[in-house]
XYZ file of C-alpha atoms in Angstrom:
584
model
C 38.535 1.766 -24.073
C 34.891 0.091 -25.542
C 32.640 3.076 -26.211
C 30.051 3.847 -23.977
C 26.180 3.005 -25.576
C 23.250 5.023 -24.242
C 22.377 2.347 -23.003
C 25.388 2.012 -20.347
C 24.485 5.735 -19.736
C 21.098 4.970 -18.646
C 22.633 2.104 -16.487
C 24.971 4.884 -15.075
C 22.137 6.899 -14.083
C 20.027 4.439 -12.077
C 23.186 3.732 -9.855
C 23.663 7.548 -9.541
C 20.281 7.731 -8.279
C 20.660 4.771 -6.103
C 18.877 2.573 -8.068
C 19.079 -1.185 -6.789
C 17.096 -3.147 -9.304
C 14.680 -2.994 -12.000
C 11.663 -5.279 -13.166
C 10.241 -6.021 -16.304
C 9.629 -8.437 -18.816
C 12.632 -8.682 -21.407
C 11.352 -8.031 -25.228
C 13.569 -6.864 -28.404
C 12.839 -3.549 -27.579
C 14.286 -3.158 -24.531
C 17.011 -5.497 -25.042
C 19.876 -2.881 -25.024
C 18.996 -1.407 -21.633
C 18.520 -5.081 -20.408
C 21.959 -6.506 -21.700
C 23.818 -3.587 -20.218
C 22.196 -3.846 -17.051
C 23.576 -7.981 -17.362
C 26.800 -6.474 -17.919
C 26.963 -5.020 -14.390
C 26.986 -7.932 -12.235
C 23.459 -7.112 -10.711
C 24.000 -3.626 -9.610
C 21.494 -2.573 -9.846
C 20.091 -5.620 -11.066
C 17.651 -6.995 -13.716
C 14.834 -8.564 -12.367
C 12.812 -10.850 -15.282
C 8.611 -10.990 -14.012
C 6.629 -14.053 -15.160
C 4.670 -10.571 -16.656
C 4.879 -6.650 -17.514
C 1.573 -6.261 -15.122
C 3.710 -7.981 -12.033
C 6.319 -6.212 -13.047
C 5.066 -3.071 -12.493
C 3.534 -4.499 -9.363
C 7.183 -4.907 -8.026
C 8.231 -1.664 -8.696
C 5.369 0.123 -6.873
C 6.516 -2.648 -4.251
C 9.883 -1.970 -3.698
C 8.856 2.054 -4.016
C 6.441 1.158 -1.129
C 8.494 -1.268 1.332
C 11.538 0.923 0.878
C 10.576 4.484 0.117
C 12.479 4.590 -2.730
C 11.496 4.684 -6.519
C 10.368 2.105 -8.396
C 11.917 1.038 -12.049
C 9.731 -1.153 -14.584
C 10.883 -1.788 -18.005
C 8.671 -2.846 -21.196
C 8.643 -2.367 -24.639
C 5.999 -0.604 -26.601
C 2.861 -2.285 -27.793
C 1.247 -4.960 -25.283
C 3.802 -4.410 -23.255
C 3.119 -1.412 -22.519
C -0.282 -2.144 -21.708
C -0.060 -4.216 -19.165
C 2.485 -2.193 -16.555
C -1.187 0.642 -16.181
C -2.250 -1.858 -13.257
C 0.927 -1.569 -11.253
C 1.632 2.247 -12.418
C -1.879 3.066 -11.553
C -1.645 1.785 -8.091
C 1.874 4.120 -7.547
C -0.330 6.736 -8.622
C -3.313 6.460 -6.228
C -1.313 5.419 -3.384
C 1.103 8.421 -4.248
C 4.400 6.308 -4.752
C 7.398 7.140 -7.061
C 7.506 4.966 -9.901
C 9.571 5.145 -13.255
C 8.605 3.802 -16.115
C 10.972 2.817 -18.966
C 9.634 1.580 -22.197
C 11.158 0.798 -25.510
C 10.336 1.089 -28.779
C 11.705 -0.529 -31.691
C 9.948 0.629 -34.649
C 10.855 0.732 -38.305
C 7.992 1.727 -40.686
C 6.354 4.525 -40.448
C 4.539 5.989 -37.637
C 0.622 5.392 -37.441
C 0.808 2.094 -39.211
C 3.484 0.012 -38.037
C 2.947 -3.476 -36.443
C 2.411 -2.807 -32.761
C 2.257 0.925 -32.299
C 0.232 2.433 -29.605
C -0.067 6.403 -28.900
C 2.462 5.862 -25.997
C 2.052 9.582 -25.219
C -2.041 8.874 -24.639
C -1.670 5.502 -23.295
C 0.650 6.691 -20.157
C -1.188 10.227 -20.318
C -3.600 9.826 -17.249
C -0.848 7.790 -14.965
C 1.763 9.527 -15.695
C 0.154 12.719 -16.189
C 2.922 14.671 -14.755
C 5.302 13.181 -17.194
C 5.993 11.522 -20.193
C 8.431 12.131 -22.173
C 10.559 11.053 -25.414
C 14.512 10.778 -26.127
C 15.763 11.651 -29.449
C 19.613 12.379 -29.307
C 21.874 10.797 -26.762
C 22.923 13.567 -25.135
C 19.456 14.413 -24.025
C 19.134 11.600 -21.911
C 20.683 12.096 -18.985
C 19.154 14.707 -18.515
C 16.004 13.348 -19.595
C 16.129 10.617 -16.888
C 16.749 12.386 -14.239
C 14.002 14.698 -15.013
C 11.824 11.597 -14.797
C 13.185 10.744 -11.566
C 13.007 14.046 -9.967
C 9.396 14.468 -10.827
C 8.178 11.106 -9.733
C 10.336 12.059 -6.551
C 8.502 15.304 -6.277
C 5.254 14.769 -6.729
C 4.838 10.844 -5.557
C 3.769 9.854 -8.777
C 4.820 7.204 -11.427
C 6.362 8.933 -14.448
C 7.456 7.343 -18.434
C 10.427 7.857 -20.417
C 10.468 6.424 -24.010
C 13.947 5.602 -25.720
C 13.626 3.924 -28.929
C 15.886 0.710 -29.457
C 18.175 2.415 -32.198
C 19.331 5.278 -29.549
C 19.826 2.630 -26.646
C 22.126 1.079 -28.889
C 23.341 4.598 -30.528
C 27.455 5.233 -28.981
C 27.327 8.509 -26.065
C 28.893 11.550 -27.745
C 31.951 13.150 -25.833
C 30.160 16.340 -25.106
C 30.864 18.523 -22.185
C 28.085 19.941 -20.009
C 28.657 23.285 -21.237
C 28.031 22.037 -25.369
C 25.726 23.632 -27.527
C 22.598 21.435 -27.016
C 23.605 19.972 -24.336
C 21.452 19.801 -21.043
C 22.989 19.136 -17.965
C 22.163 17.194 -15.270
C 22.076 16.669 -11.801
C 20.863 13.508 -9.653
C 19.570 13.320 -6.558
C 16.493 15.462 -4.731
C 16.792 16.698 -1.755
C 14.645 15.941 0.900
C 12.918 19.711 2.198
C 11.609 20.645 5.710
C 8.059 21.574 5.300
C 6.201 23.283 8.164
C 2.781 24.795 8.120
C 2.750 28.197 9.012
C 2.723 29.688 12.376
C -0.539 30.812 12.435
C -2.254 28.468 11.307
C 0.175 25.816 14.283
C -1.462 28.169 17.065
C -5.302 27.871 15.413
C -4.697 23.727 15.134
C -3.264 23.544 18.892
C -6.224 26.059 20.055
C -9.098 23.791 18.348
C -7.279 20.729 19.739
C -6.813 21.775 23.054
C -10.579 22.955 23.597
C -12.036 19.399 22.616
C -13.789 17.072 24.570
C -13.681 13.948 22.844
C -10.570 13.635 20.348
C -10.342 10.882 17.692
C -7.087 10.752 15.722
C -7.437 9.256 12.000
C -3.693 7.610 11.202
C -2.981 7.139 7.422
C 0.303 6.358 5.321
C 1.168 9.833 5.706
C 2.110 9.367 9.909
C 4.850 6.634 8.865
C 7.866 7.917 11.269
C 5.576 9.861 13.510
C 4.541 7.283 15.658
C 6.550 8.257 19.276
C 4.641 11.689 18.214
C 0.792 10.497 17.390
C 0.928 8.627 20.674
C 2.278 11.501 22.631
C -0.069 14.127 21.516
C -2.899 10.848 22.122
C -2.222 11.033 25.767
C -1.843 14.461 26.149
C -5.532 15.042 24.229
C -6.617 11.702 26.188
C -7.599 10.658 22.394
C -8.361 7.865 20.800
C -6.561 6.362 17.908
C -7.943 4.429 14.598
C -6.513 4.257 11.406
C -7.128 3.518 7.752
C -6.465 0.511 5.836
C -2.572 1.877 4.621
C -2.512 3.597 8.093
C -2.227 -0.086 10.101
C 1.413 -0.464 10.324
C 2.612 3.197 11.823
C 1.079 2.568 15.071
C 1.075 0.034 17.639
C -1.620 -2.184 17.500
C -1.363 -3.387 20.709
C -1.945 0.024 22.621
C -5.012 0.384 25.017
C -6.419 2.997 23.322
C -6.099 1.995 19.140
C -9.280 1.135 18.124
C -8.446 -0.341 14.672
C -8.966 -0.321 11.034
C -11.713 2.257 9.716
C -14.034 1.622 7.230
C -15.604 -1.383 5.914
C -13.305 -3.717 6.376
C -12.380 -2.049 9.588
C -13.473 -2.752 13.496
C -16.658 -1.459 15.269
C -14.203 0.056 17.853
C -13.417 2.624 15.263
C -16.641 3.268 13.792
C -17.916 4.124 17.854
C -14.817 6.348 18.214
C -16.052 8.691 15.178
C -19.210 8.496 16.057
C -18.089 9.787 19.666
C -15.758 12.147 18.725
C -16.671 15.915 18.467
C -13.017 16.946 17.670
C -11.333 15.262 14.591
C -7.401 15.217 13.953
C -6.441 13.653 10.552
C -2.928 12.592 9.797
C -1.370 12.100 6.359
C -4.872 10.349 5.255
C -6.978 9.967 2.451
C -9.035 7.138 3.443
C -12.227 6.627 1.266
C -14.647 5.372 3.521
C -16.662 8.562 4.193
C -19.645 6.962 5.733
C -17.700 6.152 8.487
C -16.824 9.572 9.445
C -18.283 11.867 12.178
C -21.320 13.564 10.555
C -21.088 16.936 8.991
C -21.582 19.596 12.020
C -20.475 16.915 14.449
C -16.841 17.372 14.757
C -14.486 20.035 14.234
C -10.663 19.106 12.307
C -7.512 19.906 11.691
C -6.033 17.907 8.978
C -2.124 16.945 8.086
C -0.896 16.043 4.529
C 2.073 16.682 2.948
C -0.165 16.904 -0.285
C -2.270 20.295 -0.162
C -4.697 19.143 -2.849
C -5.824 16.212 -0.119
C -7.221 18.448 2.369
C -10.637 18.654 2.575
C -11.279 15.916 0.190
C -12.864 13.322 2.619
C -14.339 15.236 5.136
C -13.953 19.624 5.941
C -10.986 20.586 7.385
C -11.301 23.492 9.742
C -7.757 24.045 10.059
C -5.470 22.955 7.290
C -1.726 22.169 7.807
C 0.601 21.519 5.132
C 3.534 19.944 6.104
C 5.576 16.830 7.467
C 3.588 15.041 9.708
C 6.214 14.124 12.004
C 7.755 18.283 11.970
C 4.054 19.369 12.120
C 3.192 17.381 15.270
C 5.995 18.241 17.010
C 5.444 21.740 16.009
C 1.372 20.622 17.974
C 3.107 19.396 20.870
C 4.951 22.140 22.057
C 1.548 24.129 21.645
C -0.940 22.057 22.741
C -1.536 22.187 26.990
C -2.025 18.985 28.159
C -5.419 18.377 29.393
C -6.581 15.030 28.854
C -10.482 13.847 29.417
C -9.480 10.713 30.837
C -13.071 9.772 31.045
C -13.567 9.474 27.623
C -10.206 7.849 26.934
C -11.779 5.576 29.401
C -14.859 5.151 27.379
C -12.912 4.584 24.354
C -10.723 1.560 25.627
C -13.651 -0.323 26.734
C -15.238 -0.060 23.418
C -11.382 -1.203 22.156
C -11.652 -4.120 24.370
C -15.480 -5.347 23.660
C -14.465 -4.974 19.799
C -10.982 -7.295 20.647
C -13.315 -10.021 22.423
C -15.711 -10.058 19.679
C -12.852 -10.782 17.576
C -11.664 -13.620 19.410
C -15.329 -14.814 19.225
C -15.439 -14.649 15.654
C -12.137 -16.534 15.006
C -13.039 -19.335 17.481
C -16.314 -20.024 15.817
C -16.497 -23.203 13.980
C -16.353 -23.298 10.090
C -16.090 -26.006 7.692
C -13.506 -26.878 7.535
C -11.467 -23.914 9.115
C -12.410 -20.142 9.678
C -10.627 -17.733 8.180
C -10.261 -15.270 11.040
C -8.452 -17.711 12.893
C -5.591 -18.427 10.534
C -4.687 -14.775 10.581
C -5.163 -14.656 14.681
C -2.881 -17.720 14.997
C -0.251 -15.757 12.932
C -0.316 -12.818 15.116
C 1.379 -14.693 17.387
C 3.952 -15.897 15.193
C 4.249 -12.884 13.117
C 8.460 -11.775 13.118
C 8.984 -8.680 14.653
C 11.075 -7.486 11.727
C 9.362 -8.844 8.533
C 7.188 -7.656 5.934
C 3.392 -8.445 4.747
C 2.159 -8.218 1.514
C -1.596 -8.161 1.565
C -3.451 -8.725 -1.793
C -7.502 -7.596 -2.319
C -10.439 -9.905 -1.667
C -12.058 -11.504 1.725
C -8.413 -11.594 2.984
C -8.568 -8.217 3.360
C -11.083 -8.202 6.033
C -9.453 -10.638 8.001
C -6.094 -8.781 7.656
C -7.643 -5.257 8.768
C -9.148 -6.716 12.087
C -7.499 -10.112 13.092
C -3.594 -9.617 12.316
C -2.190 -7.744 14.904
C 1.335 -6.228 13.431
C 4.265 -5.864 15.768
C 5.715 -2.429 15.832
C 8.208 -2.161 12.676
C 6.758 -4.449 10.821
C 5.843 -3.070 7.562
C 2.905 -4.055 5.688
C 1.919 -2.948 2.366
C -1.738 -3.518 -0.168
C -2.999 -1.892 -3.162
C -4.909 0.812 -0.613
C -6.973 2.888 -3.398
C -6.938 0.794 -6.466
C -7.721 -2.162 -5.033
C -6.303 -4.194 -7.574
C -6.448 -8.068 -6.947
C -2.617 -9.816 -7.592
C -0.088 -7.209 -5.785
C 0.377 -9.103 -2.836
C 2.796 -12.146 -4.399
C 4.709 -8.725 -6.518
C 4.807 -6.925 -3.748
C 6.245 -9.714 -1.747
C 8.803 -10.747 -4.026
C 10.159 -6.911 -3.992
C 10.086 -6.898 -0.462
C 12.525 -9.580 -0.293
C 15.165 -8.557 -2.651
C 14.920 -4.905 -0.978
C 15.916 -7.050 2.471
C 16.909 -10.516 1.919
C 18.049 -11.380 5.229
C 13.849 -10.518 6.358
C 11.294 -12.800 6.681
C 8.488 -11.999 3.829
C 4.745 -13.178 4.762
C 2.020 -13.089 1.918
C -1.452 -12.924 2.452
C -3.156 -13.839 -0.807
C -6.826 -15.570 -1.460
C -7.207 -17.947 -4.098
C -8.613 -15.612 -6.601
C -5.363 -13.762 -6.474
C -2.835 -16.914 -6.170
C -5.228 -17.930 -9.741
C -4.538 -14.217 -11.270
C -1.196 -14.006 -11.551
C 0.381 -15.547 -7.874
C 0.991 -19.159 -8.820
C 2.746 -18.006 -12.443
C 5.196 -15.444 -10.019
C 5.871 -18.881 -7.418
C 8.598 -19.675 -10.660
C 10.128 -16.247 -9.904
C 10.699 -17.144 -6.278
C 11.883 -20.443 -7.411
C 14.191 -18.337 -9.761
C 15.421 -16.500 -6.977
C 15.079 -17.703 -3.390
C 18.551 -19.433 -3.037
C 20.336 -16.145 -2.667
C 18.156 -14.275 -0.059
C 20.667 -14.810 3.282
C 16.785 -15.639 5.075
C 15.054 -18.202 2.755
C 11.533 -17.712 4.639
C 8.987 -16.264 2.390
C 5.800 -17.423 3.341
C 2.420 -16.887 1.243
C -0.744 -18.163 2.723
C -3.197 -18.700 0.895
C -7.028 -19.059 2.024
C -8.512 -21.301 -0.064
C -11.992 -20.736 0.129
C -13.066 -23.250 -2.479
C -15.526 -20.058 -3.583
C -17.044 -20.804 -7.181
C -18.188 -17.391 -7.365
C -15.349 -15.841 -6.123
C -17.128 -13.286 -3.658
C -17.029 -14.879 -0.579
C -17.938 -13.409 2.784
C -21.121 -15.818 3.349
C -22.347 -15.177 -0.210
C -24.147 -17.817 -2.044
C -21.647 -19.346 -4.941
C -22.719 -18.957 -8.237
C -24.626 -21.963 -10.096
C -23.951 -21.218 -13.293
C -20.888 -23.698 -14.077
C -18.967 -20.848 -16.395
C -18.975 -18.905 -13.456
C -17.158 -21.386 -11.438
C -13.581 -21.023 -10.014
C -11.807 -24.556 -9.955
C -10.394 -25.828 -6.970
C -6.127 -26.041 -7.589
C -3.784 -27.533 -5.077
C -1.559 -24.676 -3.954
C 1.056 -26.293 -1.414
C 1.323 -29.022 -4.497
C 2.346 -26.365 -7.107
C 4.878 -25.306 -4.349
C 6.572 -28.421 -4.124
C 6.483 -29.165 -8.144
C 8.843 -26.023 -8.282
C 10.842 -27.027 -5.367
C 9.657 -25.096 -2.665
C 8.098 -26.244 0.588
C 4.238 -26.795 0.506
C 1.318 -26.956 3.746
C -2.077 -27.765 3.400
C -4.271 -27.388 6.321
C -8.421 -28.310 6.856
C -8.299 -29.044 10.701
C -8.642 -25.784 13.157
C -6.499 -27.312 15.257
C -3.562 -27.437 13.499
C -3.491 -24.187 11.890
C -1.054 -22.809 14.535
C 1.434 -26.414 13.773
C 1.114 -25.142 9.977
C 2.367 -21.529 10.460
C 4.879 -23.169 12.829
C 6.146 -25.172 10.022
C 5.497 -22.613 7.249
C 7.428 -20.001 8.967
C 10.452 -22.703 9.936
C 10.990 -24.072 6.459
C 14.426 -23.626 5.008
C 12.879 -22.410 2.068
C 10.264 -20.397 0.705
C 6.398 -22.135 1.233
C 3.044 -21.779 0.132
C 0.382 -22.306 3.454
C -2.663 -23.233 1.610
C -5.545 -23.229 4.417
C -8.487 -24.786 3.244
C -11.165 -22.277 4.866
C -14.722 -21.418 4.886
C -16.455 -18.890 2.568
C -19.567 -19.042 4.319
C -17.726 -16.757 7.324
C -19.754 -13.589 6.605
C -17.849 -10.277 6.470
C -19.817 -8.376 8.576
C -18.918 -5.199 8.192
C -19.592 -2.685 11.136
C -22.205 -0.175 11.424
C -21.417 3.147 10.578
C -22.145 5.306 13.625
C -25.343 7.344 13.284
C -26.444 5.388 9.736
C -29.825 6.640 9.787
C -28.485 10.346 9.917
C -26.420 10.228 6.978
C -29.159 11.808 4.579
C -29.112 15.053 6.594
C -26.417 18.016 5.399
C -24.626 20.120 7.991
C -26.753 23.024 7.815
C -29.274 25.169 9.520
C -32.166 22.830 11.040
C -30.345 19.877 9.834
C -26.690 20.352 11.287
C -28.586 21.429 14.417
C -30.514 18.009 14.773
C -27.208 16.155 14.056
C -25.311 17.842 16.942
C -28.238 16.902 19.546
C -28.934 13.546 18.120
C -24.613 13.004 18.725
C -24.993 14.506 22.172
C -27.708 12.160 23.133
C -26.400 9.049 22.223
C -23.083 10.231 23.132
C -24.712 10.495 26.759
C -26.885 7.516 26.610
C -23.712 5.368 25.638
C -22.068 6.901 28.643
C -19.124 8.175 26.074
C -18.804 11.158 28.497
């Protein structure tokens, strides 16, 4: 029988834990770990980025589309460097991610060709864990102490094995050896309830509102059936945040959007309505768009104790599963619905969905950007995935793309870092190959790092059981690179070139669409999402569309803090333009 390497005992591991596939960029240091992952026949698999910063991109992409942990391998130096995008965005967005980098090094330590502190480098992102193996019979214990704290606490963490023990032959030592740690993989998954208390002070506040807004983040994922009941029984209305958009139905009367920013005037008019606040599994950053301190009373959700009260004060605090914790609500809450203001709160829902169909039908040169993500609405499948990268696409993907119910969608929510969309993608379709894959990407991004990662879905695409992976990409011909009606930049270094997207496509053997006529945008997406293969939608669209970002209700009050004289002049100032907009 061959003797077993460390490195076929770290392969071991990842299929213990489940472990499909792992991305990274192949180097010398690594190479062990790589070659014994070759060695299984793709499971779990080896998955070769164009790049380490993609690569870690993937694996906070599969973590994200799947809800299980990520794996991105590198080896130390430059490497190394370049997964902190990717790893930072697990981090931020609170995703399991582990991190696997190898170092080969053979002089000594401080002065050897491409040493880095690995220890500082992955201290702030994986600042719940980073840790070295020395002996091979550390390490399995070593991994799955990696895994079962990125499990834990929803965070990326690093192991570092050095090339000579990937390569070094697995001692026969039993669990019980001197020295020898043992381990177990696998987490369980725990039921975690707030307590009762503080469930009877969350259902009394709630059930003695008048006007109840609901705030939908990641954190509601699976609770939909019960956000919606305890909607209707509150007579609430519903908006979410940017990561929030897929766990609810978009389509209900009562939904009023995206928050924020980027978000709909429908949801800035429901927190500006509001005077009672529930917030589920959220930690959505755009503040000014809350109800103003003194305004509304809350009870937040989160899973994550250290999130409450970070955004906005929680009255009543409840730690716990956001699915168990609602239904835990429900059975306390009595059902007394003001249907007037759920009334109030679906006509501002519907004047905020016509203005949208206004905006999209307005003419552009050559196309307008709102209307290429309208027209997909339509055409979106009800079981496929979107990848949404950062820029003006953004926008148009908050308030014009209406996602059928279990569709998942997926962005870099808090870092905000342009290029995860095409990553992101490309993990969503290994995780479920027989899915269509739609990615939403502006040229900026598709320049970054999107048409370099095109090879890898040339690499790939011929064994997903559904070929269709779709990105669009909105040209916007920007030479600044800002977009949303800015002016373009006239200094010539600052200038973006033009590239032709749907011909890189078809150079690597993929299917290509260019579009510049409004009316044909719905044939392209027709053809786009037929193709036997995977295709690049280049729409040639307008960056003059402005952005036009709604009013935050009550702007000129923001100055004022919620006390004494001040809260006291926020609460009437609500009341009377509550009244005067008829909101009760």
């Amino acid at each position: 029988m061959a003797e077993r390497s460390v490195a076929d005992l770290l392969v071991e591991r990842l299929l213990a834990w489940r472990v499909p596939r792992a991305f990274g960029y192949p180097g010398a240091a690594i190479a062990p770990l790589v070659e014994a992952l070759d060695r299984t026949g793709g499971d779990p698999a080896f998955v070769p980025a164009r790049h380490e910063e993609t690569a870690s991109f993937m694996a906070t992409g599969h973590a994200k589309f799947t809800g299980g942990i990520g794996i991105c391998l590198a080896t130390q130096g430059p490497s190394a460097v370049q997964l902190l995008n990717g790893l930072y965005d697990a981090k931020l967005d609170s995703t399991p991610v582990v991190a696997i980098i190898g170092e080969d090094i053979s002089g000594p330590l401080g002065g050897a060709h491409q040493q880095i502190g690995l220890s500082r480098l992955f201290g702030d992102v994986c600042n719940q864990f980073v840790q070295y193996g020395r002996r091979p019979e550390d390490v399995p214990a070593l991994l799955d102490q990696a895994f079962r704290t990125a499990v834990a606490t929803r965070s990326p963490t690093c192991v570092v094995l050095p090339r000579q023990l990937q390569e070094a032959v697995v001692p026969d030592l039993q669990p019980q050896s001197v020295g020898v740690i043992s381990a177990t993989p696998g987490v369980p998954l725990a039921r975690v309830l707030p307590h009762e208390m503080d469930l009877d002070a969350a259902a009394q506040l709630l059930g003695s509102g008048q006007r109840t807004a609901i705030l939908v983040g990641q954190g509601g994922r699976g609770a939909a059936e019960e956000i919606i009941d305890l909607a209707d029984r509150l007579g609430a209305g519903v908006a979410t945040s940017l990561l929030g958009k897929p766990v609810l139905d978009e389509r209900l009367p009562f939904h009023a959007g995206v928050l924020g920013e980027v978000g709909t005037s429908a949801a800035a008019e429901l927190m500006g309505g509001c005077d009672t606040l529930l917030m589920v599994g959220t930690n959505d950053p755009w503040t000014d768009y809350f109800p103003m301190p003194g305004q509304a009373r809350t009870v937040q959700i989160d899973i994550d104790g250290r999130r409450i009260g970070t955004r906005y004060p929680a009255d009543v605090p409840l730690v716990g599963d956001a699915a168990e914790t609602l239904r835990a609500l429900l059975a306390r809450v009595p059902h007394r619905p003001n249907g007037q203001w759920r009334v109030t709160v679906e006509r501002s829902v519907d004047r905020w969905r016509s203005a949208a169909a206004d905006r999209a039908a307005a003419p552009a040169e050559p196309v307008n950007p709102q209307l290429v993500l309208q027209e997909l609405s339509t055409r979106l499948p009800p079981v496929g995935a979107v990848a949404v990268d950062v820029g003006s696409v953004l926008y148009w993907y908050a308030r014009h793309l209406v996602l059928p119910p279990g569709v998942n969608a997926q962005l870099c929510g808090t870092l905000g870092s342009m290029g995860c969309a095409l990553p992101y993608a490309v993990a969503a379709k290994l995780a479920a190959p027989d899915r269509p894959v739609v990615a939403l990407v502006g040229a900026g991004a598709m320049q970054l790092n999107g048409l370099a990662e095109l090879i890898t879905v040339a690499h790939l695409w011929q064994e997903w059981r559904d070929p269709r992976l779709v990105v669009l990409v909105l040209n916007n011909r920007d030479q600044s690179g800002m977009g949303g009606g800015r002016q373009t930049s006239p200094d010539p270094t600052q200038r973006r070139p033009d590239v032709p997207y749907a011909g890189w496509a078809r150079l690597l053997g993929l299917h290509g669409v260019r579009v510049d006529r409004p009316d044909l945008v719905g044939a392209a997406w027709d053809e786009a999402l037929a193709a036997d293969r995977p295709c690049v939608l280049e729409a040639v669209v307008d960056a003059a569309v402005p952005f036009a970002p709604p009013e935050p209700a009550f702007a000129d009050l923001r100055g004022l803090y919620a006390n004494g004289e001040a809260a006291r002049r926020v609460r009437e100032q609500v009341e009377l333009t509550v009244k005067a907009e008829g909101l009760v």
